[in-house]
Tab-separated table of C-alpha atoms in Angstrom:
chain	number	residue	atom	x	y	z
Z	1	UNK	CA	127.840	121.848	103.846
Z	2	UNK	CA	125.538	121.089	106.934
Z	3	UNK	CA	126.598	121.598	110.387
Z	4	UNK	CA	127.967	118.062	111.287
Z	5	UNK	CA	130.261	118.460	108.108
Z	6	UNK	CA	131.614	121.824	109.563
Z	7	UNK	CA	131.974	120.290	112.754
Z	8	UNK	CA	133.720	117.687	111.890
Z	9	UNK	CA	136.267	119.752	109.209
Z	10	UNK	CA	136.787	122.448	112.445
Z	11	UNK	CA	137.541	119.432	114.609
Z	12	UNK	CA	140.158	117.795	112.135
Z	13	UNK	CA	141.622	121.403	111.444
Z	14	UNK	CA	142.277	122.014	115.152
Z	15	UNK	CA	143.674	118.981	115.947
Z	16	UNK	CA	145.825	119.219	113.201
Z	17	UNK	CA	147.630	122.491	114.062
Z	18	UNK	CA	147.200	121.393	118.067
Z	19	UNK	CA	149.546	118.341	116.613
Z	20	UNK	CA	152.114	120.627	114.659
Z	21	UNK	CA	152.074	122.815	118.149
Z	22	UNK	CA	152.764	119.865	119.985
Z	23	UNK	CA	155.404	118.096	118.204
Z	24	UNK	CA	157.398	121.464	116.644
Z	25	UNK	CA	157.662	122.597	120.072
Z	26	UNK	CA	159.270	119.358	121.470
Z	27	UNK	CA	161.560	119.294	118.336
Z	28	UNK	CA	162.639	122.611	119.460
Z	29	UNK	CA	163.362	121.654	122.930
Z	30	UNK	CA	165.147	118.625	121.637
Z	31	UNK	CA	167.103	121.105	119.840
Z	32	UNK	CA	167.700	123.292	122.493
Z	33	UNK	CA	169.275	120.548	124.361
Z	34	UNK	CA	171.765	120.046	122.277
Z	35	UNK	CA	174.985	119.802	122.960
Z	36	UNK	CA	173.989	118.268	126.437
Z	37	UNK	CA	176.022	119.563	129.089
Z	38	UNK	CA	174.173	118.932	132.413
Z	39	UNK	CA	177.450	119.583	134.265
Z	40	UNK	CA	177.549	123.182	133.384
Z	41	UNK	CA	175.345	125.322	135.693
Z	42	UNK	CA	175.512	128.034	132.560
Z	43	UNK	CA	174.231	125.527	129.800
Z	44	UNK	CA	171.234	124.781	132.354
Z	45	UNK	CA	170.107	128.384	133.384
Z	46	UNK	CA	170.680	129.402	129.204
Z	47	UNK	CA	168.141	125.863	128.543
Z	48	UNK	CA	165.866	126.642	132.020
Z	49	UNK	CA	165.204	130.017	130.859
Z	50	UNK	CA	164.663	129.266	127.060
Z	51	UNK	CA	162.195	125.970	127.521
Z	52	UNK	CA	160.386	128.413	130.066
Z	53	UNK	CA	160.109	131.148	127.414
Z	54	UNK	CA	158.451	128.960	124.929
Z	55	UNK	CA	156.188	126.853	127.566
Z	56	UNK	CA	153.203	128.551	125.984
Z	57	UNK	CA	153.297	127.457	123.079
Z	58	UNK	CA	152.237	123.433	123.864
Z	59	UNK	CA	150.073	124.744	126.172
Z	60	UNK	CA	147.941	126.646	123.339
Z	61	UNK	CA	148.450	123.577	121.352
Z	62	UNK	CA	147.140	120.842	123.866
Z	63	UNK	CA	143.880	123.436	123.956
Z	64	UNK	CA	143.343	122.971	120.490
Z	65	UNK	CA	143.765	119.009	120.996
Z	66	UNK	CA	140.884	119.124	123.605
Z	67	UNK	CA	138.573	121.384	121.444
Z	68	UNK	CA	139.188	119.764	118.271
Z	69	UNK	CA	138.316	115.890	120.787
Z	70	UNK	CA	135.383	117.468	121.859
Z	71	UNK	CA	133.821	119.033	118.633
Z	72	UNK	CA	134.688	115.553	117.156
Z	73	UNK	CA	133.500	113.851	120.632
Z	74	UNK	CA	130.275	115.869	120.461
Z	75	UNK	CA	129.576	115.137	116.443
Z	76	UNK	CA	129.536	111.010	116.759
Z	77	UNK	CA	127.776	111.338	120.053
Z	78	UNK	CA	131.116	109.367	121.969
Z	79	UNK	CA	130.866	111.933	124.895
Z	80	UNK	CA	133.820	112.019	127.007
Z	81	UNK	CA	134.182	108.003	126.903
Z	82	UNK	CA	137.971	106.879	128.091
Z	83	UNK	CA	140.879	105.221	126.074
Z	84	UNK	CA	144.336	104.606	125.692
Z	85	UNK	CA	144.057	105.865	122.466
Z	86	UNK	CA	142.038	108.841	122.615
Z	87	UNK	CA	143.755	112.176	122.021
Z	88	UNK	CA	142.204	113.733	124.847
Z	89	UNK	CA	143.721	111.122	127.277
Z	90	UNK	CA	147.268	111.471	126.044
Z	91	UNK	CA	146.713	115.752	126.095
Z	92	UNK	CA	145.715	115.318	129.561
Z	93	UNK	CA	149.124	113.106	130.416
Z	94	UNK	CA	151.158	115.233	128.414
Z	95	UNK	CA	149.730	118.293	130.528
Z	96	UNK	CA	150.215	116.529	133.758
Z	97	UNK	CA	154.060	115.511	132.970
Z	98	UNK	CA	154.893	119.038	131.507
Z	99	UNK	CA	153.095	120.658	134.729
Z	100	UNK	CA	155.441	118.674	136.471
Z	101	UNK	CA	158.614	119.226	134.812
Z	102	UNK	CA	157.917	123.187	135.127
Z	103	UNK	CA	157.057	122.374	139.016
Z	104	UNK	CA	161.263	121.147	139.441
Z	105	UNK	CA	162.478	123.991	137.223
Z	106	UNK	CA	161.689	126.102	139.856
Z	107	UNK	CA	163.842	125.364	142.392
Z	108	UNK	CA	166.355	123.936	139.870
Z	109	UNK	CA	166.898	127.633	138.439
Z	110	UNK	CA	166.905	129.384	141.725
Z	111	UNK	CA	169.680	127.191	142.812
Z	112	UNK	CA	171.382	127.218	139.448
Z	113	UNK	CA	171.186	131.400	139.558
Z	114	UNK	CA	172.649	130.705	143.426
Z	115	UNK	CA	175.678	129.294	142.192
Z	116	UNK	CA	176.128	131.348	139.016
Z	117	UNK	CA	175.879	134.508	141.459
Z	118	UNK	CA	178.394	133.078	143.842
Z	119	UNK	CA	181.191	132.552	140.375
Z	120	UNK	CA	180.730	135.597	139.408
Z	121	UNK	CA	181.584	137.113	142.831
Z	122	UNK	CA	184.271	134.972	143.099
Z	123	UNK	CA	185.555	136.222	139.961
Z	124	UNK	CA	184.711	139.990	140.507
Z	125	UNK	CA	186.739	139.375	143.583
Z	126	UNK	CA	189.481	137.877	141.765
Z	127	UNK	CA	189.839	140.374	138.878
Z	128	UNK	CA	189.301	143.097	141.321
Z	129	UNK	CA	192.280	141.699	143.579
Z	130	UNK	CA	194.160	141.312	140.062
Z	131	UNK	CA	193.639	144.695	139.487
Z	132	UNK	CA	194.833	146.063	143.121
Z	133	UNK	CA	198.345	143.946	142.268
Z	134	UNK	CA	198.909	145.779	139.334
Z	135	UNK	CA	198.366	148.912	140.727
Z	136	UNK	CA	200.097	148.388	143.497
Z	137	UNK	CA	202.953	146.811	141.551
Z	138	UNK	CA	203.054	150.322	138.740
Z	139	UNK	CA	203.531	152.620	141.777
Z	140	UNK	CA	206.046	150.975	143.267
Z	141	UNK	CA	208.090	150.908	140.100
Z	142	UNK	CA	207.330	154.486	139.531
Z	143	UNK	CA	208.420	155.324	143.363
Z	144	UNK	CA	211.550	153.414	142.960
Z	145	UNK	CA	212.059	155.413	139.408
Z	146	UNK	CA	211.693	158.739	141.216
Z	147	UNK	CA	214.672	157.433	143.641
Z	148	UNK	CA	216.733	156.496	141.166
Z	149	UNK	CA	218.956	158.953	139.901
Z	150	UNK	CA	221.361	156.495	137.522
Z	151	UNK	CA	218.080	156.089	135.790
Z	152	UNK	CA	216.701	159.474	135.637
Z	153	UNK	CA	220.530	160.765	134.516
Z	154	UNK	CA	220.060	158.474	131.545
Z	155	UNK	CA	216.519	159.882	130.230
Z	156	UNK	CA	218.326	163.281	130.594
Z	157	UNK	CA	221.464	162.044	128.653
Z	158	UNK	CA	218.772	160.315	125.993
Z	159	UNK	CA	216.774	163.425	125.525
Z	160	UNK	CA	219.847	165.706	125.670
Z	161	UNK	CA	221.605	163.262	122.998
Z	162	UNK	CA	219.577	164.421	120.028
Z	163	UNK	CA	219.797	160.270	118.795
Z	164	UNK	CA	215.948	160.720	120.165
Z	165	UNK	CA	213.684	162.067	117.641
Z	166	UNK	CA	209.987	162.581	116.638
Z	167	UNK	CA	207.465	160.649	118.858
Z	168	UNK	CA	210.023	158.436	120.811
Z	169	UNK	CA	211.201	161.696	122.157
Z	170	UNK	CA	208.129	163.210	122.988
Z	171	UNK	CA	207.818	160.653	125.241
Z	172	UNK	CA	211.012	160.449	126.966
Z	173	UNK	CA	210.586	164.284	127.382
Z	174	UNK	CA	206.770	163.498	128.861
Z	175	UNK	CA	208.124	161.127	131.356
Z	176	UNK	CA	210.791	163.536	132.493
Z	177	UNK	CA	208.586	166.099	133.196
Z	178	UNK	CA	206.102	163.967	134.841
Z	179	UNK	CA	208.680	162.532	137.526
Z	180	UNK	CA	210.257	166.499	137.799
Z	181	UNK	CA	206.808	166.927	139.082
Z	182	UNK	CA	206.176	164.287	141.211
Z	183	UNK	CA	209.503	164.794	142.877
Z	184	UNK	CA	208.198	168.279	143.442
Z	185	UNK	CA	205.188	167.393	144.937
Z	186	UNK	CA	205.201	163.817	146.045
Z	187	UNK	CA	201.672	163.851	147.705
Z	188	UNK	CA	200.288	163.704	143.815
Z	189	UNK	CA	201.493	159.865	143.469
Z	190	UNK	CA	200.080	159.209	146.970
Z	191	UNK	CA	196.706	160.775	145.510
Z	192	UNK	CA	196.660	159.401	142.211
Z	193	UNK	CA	197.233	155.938	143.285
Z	194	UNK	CA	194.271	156.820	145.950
Z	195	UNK	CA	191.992	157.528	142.859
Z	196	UNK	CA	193.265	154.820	141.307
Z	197	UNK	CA	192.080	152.439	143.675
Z	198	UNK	CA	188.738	154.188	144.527
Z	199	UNK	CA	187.867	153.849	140.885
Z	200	UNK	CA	188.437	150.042	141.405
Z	201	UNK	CA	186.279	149.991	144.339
Z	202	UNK	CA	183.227	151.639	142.794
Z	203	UNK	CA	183.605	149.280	139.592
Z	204	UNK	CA	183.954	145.891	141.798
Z	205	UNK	CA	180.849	147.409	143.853
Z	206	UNK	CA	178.994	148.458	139.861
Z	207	UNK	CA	179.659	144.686	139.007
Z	208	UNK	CA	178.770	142.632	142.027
Z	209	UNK	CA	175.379	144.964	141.981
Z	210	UNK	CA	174.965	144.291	138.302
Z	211	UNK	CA	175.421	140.445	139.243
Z	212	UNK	CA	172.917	140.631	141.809
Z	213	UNK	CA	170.517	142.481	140.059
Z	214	UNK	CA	170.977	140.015	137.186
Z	215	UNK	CA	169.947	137.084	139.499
Z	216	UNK	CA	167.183	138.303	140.694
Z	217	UNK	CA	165.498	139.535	137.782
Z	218	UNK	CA	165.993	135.950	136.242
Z	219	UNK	CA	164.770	134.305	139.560
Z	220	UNK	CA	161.909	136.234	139.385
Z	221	UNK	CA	161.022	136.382	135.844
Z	222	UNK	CA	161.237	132.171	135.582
Z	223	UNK	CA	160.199	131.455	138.484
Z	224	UNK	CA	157.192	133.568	138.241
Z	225	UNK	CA	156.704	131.905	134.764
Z	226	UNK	CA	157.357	128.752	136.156
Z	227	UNK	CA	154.796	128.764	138.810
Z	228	UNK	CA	152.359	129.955	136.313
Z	229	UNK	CA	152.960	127.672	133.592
Z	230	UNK	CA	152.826	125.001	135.985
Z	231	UNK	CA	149.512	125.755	137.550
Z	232	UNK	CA	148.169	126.022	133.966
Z	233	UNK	CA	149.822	122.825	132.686
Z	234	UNK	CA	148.206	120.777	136.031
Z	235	UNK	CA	144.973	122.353	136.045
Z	236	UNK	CA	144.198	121.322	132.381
Z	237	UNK	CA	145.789	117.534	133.128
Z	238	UNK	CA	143.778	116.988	136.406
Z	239	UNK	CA	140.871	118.789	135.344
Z	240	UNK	CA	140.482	117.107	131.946
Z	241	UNK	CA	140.554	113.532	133.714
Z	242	UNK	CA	137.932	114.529	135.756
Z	243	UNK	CA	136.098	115.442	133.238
Z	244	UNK	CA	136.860	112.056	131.823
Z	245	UNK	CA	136.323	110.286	134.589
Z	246	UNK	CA	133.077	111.807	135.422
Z	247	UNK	CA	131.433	111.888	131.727
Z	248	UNK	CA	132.166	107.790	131.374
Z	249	UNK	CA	131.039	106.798	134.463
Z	250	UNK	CA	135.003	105.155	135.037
Z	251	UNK	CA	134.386	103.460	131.908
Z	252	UNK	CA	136.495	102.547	129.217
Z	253	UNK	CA	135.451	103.426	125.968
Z	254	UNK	CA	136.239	104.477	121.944
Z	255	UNK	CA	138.841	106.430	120.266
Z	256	UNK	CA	138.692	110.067	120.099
């Protein structure tokens, strides 16, 4: 096999898997589309982050497309001679366009993580004020138990009834103990209920941390992708119709 034959079987073989790059990759961000549900700030940062995460992989595949053009370019002595038609020309526009689209994700996602941050406040906020009503709520029934003495005279008559047994009266004997002692030492509700709502504090302050944290990390990590995908993406576009431009003179010329 002489060297033009090689050539020309390296061009075809890159081109071909540059092709299957190409077109599996937008399959899979057709796929990832679906169901569309632009409404939903979620949906968008789940598809944002995803179609970031496999930007590479059309990238590596239009740089196969341009080799392959080249080597094939190069063989039948076309140079870098301009058409609708050529490979090259529509690797360069596809380059340009996804440059582009990775150049509005940017701020798209940071504003997208903005308001995902701020509903996940809001609902810290909300389960966290949830959370203060019930507790509130259980120790004002309990302090209202341990003033009631029809109440309390009616565990003692329960327990003292012997109708009570096994694990039903374990309990009812539990309970009476626990309000003999808090009506010994009422400061203990006053500081359990403190704990109580300390331990609520520091997990509403652990969450809206962990929601913060969360943001930026993603802001950074696609962002930073972003910007870097993007600068690829543009540079091989704009650089590759130079190149066009320059090798045809502004001509228009064959298929490659």
């Amino acid at each position: 096999m002489n060297n033009s034959a090689l050539s020309s079987l390296t061009a075809l073989a890159l081109k071909t898997i540059a092709v299957i790059l190409i077109v599996s990759s937008l399959i899979d961000y057709i796929l990832l589309a679906y169901p569309l549900n632009l409404t939903d700030t979620g949906w968008q940062i789940g598809f944002t982050s995803q179609i970031v995460d496999r930007g590479i992989v059309p990238m590596v595949g239009i740089g196969l497309l341009v080799i392959g053009s080249w080597i094939s370019s190069a063989v039948d002595g076309q140079g870098n001679q301009i058409s609708l038609l050529s490979l090259r020309f529509w690797a360069f526009l596809f380059a340009s366009v996804m440059g582009l689209i990775f150049l509005l994700l940017i701020p798209l996602h940071i504003s997208n993580l903005g308001q995902a941050q701020a509903q996940a406040l809001s609902q810290i906020t909300e389960s966290a004020t949830a959370a203060e009503g019930q507790i509130q709520s259980q120790f004002e029934q309990i302090t209202q138990l341990l003033q009631d003495e029809q109440r309390i005279q009616e565990l003692d008559q329960a327990i003292a009834s012997g109708q009570v047994q096994g694990q039903q009266l374990e309990q009812l004997q539990t309970i009476r103990s626990q309000i003999q002692e808090l009506r010994q030492n009422p400061e203990a509700l006053t500081a359990q209920r403190e704990s109580a709502e300390t331990q609520l504090r520091a997990r509403r302050e652990e969450a809206e941390k962990q929601a913060k944290q969360n943001a930026i990390k993603s802001g950074l990590r696609i962002g930073l992708s972003s910007v870097l995908l993007a600068i690829g993406y543009i540079v091989i576009g704009w650089t590759g119709f130079r190149s066009l431009l320059v090798g045809a003179g502004g001509g228009m010329g064959g298929k490659r």
